[in-house]
CSV table of C-alpha atoms in Angstrom, one decimal:
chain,number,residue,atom,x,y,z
A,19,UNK,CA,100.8,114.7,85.4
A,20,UNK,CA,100.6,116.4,88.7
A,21,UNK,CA,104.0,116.1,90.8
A,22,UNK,CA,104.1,116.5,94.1
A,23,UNK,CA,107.2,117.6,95.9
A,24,UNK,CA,107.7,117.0,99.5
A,25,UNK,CA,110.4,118.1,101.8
A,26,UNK,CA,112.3,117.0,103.9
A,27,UNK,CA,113.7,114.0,102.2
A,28,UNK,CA,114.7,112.9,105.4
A,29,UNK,CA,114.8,113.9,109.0
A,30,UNK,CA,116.2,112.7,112.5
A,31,UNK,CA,114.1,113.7,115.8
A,32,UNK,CA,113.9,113.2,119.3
A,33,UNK,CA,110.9,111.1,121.1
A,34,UNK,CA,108.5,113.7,121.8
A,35,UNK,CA,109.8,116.2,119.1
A,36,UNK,CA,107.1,117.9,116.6
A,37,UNK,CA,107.8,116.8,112.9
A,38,UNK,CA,106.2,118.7,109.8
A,39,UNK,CA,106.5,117.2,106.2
A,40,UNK,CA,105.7,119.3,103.2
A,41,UNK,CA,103.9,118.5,100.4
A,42,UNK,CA,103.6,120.5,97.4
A,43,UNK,CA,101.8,119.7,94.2
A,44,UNK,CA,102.5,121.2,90.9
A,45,UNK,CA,98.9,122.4,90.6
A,46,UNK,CA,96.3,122.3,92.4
A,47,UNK,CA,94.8,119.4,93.8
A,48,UNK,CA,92.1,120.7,95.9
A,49,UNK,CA,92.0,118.6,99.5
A,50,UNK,CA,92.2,115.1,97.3
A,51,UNK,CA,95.6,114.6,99.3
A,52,UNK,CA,96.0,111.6,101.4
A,53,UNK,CA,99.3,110.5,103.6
A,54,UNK,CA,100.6,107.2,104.2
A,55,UNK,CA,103.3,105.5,106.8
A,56,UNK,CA,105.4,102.9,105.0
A,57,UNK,CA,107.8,100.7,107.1
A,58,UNK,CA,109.8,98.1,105.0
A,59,UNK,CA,108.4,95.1,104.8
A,60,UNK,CA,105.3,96.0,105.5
A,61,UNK,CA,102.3,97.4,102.9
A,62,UNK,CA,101.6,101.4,103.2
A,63,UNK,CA,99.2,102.1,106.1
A,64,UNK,CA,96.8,105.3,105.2
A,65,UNK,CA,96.9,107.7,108.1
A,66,UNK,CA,95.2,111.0,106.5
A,67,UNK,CA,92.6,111.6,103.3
A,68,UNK,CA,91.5,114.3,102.1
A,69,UNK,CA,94.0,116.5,103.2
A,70,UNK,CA,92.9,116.6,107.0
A,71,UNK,CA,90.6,113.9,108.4
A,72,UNK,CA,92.5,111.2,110.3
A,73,UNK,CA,91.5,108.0,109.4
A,74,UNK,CA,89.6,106.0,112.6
A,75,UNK,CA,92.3,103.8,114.6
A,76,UNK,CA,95.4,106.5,113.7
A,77,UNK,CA,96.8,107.9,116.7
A,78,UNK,CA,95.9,111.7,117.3
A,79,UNK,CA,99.2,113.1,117.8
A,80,UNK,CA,98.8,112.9,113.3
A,81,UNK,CA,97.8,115.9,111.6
A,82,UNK,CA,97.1,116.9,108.2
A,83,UNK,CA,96.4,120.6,106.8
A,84,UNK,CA,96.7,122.4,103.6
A,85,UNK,CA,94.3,122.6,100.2
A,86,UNK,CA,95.0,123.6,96.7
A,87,UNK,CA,98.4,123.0,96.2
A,88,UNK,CA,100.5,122.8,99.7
A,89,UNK,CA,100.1,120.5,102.1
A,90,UNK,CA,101.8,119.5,105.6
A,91,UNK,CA,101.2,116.4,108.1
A,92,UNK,CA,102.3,117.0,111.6
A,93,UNK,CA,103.2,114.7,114.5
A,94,UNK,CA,103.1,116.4,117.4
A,95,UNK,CA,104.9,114.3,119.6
A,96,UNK,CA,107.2,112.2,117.9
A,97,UNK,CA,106.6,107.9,119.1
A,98,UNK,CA,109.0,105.7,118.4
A,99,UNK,CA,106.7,103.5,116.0
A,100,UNK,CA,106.5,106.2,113.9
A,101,UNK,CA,109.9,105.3,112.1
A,102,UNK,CA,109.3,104.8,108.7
A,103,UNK,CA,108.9,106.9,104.9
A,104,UNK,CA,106.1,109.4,105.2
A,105,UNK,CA,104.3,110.1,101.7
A,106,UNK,CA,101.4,111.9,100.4
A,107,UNK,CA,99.5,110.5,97.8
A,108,UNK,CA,96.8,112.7,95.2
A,109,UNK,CA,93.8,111.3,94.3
A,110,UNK,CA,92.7,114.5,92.2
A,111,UNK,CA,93.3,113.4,88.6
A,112,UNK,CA,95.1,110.5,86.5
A,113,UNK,CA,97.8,109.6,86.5
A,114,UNK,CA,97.3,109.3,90.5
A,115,UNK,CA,100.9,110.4,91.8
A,116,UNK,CA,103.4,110.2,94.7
A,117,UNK,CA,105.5,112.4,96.8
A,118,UNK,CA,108.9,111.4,96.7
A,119,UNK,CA,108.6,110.1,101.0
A,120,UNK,CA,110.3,111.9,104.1
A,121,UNK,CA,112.3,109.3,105.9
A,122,UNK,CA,111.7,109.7,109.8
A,123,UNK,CA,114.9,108.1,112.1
A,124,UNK,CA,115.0,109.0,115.8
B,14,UNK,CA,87.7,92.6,107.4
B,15,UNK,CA,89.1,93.3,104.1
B,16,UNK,CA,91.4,91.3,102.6
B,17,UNK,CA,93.4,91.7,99.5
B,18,UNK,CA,96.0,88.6,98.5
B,19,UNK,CA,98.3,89.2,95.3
B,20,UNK,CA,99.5,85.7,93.8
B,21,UNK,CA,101.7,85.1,90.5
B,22,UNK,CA,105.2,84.5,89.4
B,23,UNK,CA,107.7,86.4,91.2
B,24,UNK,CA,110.4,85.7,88.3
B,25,UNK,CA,109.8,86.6,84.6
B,26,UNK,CA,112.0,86.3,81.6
B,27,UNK,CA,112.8,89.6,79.9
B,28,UNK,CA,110.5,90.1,77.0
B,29,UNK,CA,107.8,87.8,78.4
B,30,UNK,CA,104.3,88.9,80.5
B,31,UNK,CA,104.3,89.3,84.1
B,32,UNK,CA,101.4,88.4,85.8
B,33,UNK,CA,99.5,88.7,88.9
B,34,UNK,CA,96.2,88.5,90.4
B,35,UNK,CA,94.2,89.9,93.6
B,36,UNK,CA,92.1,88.1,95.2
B,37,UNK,CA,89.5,90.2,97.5
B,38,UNK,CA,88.0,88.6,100.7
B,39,UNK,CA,85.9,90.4,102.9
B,40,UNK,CA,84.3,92.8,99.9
B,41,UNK,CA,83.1,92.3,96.5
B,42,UNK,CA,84.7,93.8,93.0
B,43,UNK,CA,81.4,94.3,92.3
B,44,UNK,CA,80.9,97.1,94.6
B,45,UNK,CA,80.9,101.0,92.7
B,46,UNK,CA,82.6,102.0,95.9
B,47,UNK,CA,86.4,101.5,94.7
B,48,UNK,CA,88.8,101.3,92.3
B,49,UNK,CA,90.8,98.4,92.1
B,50,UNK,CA,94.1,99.6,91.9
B,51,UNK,CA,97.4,98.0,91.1
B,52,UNK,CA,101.0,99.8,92.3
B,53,UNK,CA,104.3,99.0,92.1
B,54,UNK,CA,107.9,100.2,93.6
B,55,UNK,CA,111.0,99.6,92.3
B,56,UNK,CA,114.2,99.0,94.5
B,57,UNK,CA,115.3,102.7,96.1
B,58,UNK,CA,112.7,104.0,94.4
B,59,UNK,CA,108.9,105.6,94.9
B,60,UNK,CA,105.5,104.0,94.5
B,61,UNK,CA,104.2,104.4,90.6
B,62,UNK,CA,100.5,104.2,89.9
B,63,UNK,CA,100.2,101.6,87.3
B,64,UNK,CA,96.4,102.2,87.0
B,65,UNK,CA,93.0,100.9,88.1
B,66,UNK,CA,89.8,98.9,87.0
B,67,UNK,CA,86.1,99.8,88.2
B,68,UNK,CA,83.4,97.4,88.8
B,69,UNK,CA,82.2,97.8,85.6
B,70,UNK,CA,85.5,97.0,83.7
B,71,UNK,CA,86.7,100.1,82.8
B,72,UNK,CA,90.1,100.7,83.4
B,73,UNK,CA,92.5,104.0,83.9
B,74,UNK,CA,95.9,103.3,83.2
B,75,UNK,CA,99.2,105.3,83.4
B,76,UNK,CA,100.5,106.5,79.7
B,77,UNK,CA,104.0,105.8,81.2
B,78,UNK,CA,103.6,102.1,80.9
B,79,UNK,CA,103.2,102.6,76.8
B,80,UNK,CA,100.1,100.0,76.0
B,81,UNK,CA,101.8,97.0,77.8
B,82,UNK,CA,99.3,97.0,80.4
B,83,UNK,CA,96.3,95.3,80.9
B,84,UNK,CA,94.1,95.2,84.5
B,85,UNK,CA,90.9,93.1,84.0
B,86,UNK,CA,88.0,92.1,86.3
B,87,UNK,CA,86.9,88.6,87.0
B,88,UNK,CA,84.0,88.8,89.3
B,89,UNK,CA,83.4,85.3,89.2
B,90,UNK,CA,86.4,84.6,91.3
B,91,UNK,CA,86.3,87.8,93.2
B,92,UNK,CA,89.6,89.2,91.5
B,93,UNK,CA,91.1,91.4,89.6
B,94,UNK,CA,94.5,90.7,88.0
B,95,UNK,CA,97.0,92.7,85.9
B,96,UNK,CA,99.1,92.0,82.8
B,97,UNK,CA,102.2,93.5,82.1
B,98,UNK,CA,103.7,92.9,78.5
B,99,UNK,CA,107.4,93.1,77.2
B,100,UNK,CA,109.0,93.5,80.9
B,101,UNK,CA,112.6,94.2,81.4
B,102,UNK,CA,115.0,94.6,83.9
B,103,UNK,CA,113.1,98.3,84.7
B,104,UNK,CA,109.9,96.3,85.7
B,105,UNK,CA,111.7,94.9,88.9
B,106,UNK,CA,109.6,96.2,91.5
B,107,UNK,CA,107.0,95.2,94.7
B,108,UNK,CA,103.7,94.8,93.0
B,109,UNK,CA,100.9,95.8,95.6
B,110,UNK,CA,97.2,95.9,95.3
B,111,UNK,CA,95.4,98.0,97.0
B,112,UNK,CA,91.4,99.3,97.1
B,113,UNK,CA,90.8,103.0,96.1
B,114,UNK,CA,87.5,104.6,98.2
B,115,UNK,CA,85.6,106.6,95.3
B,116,UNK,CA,85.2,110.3,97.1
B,117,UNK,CA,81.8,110.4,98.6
B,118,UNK,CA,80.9,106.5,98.7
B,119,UNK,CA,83.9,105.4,100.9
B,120,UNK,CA,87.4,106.7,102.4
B,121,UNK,CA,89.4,108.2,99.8
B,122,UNK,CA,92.7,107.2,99.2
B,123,UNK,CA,94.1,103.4,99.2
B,124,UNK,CA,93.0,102.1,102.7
B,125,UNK,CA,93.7,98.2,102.0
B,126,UNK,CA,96.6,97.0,100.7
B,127,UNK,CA,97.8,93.6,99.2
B,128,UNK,CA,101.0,92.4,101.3
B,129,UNK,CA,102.6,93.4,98.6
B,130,UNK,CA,104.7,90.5,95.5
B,131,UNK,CA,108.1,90.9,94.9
B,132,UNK,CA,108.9,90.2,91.1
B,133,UNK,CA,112.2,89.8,89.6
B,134,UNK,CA,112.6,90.3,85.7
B,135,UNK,CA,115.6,88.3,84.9
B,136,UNK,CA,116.8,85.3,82.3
């Protein structure tokens, strides 16, 4: 199974702040990476596939970069809806598989 | 718009099946543009991949769940359900549904969700 490791586990900003999340996968993945919001509550809301095209309707201030086996999603000026776990998601092989999530907090 | 809507019962006995459908609205299970997906996360814990059907029937599923699982297509009723066998007190967990875009027909990655079903595994 391919794990993927993302860091931080958690991380407190200011509104307006840029926040990067890692994600690293134990092999490569090429750019079948995708990154989700989740808020509790709620279902997972896709933000990024394929490792950097923003999905139509998600704010542009959401990034995505990387291929092969790192990975990182940047938000470049930190909202206050955008509390929640961050996770990236491969859709390379089977077992799909999870990033462990980067809590966000202001 | 796409709608997924998981239904079943949220409490199972230890040692018996869970069960849950998803009924689709908006799309058709028919269509060789997803995979049918079913997830699940346990309290404090991440989301596992429990595994997916295509329109065709065919089914990938994760080796961690050991044979108890069963996802299945009903195309009549626009669904897709899943069956999990021998469930204990590990199995408690949200149970989401979600549509997988096959790379190169749709979005990648799961870009509708079910709202997702709490289910409790206790006598």
């Amino acid at each position: 199974d391919i794990q993927l490791t993302q860091s931080p586990s958690s991380l407190s900003a200011s509104v307006g702040d840029r926040v990067t999340i890692t994600c690293r996968a134990s092999q490569t993945v090429s750019d079948y990476l995708n990154w989700y919001q989740h808020t509790p509550g709620q279902a997972p809301k896709l933000l990024i596939y394929t490792a950097s095209t923003v999905k139509l309707g998600v704010p542009s201030r959401f990034s995505g970069t990387g291929s092969g086996t790192r990975f990182t999603l940047t938000i470049s000026s930190l909202q206050p809806e955008d509390v929640g776990t961050y996770f990236c998601h491969q859709s390379y092989s089977v077992p799909r598989t999870f990033g462990q999530g980067t809590r966000v907090e202001i | 718009q796409v709608l997924l809507e998981a239904s079943g019962p949220r409490l199972v006995k230890p040692s018996e099946t869970l069960s849950l459908s998803c009924t689709v609205s908006g799309d058709s299970v028919s269509s060789s543009s997803f995979y049918w997906t079913w997830l699940r996360q346990a309290p404090g814990k991440g989301l596992e991949w429990i595994g997916f059907v295509f329109h065709t029937g065919t089914t990938n599923l994760n080796p961690s769940l050991e044979g108890r699982v069963t996802i299945s297509i009903d195309r009549s009723n626009n669904q897709f359900s899943l069956k999990l066998n021998s469930v204990t007190a590990a199995d408690t967990a949200t149970y989401y549904c979600a549509r997988e875009g096959r790379r190169g027909y749709d979005i990648s990655g799961y870009n509708v969700w079910g709202q997702g079903s709490q289910v409790i595994v206790s006598s």
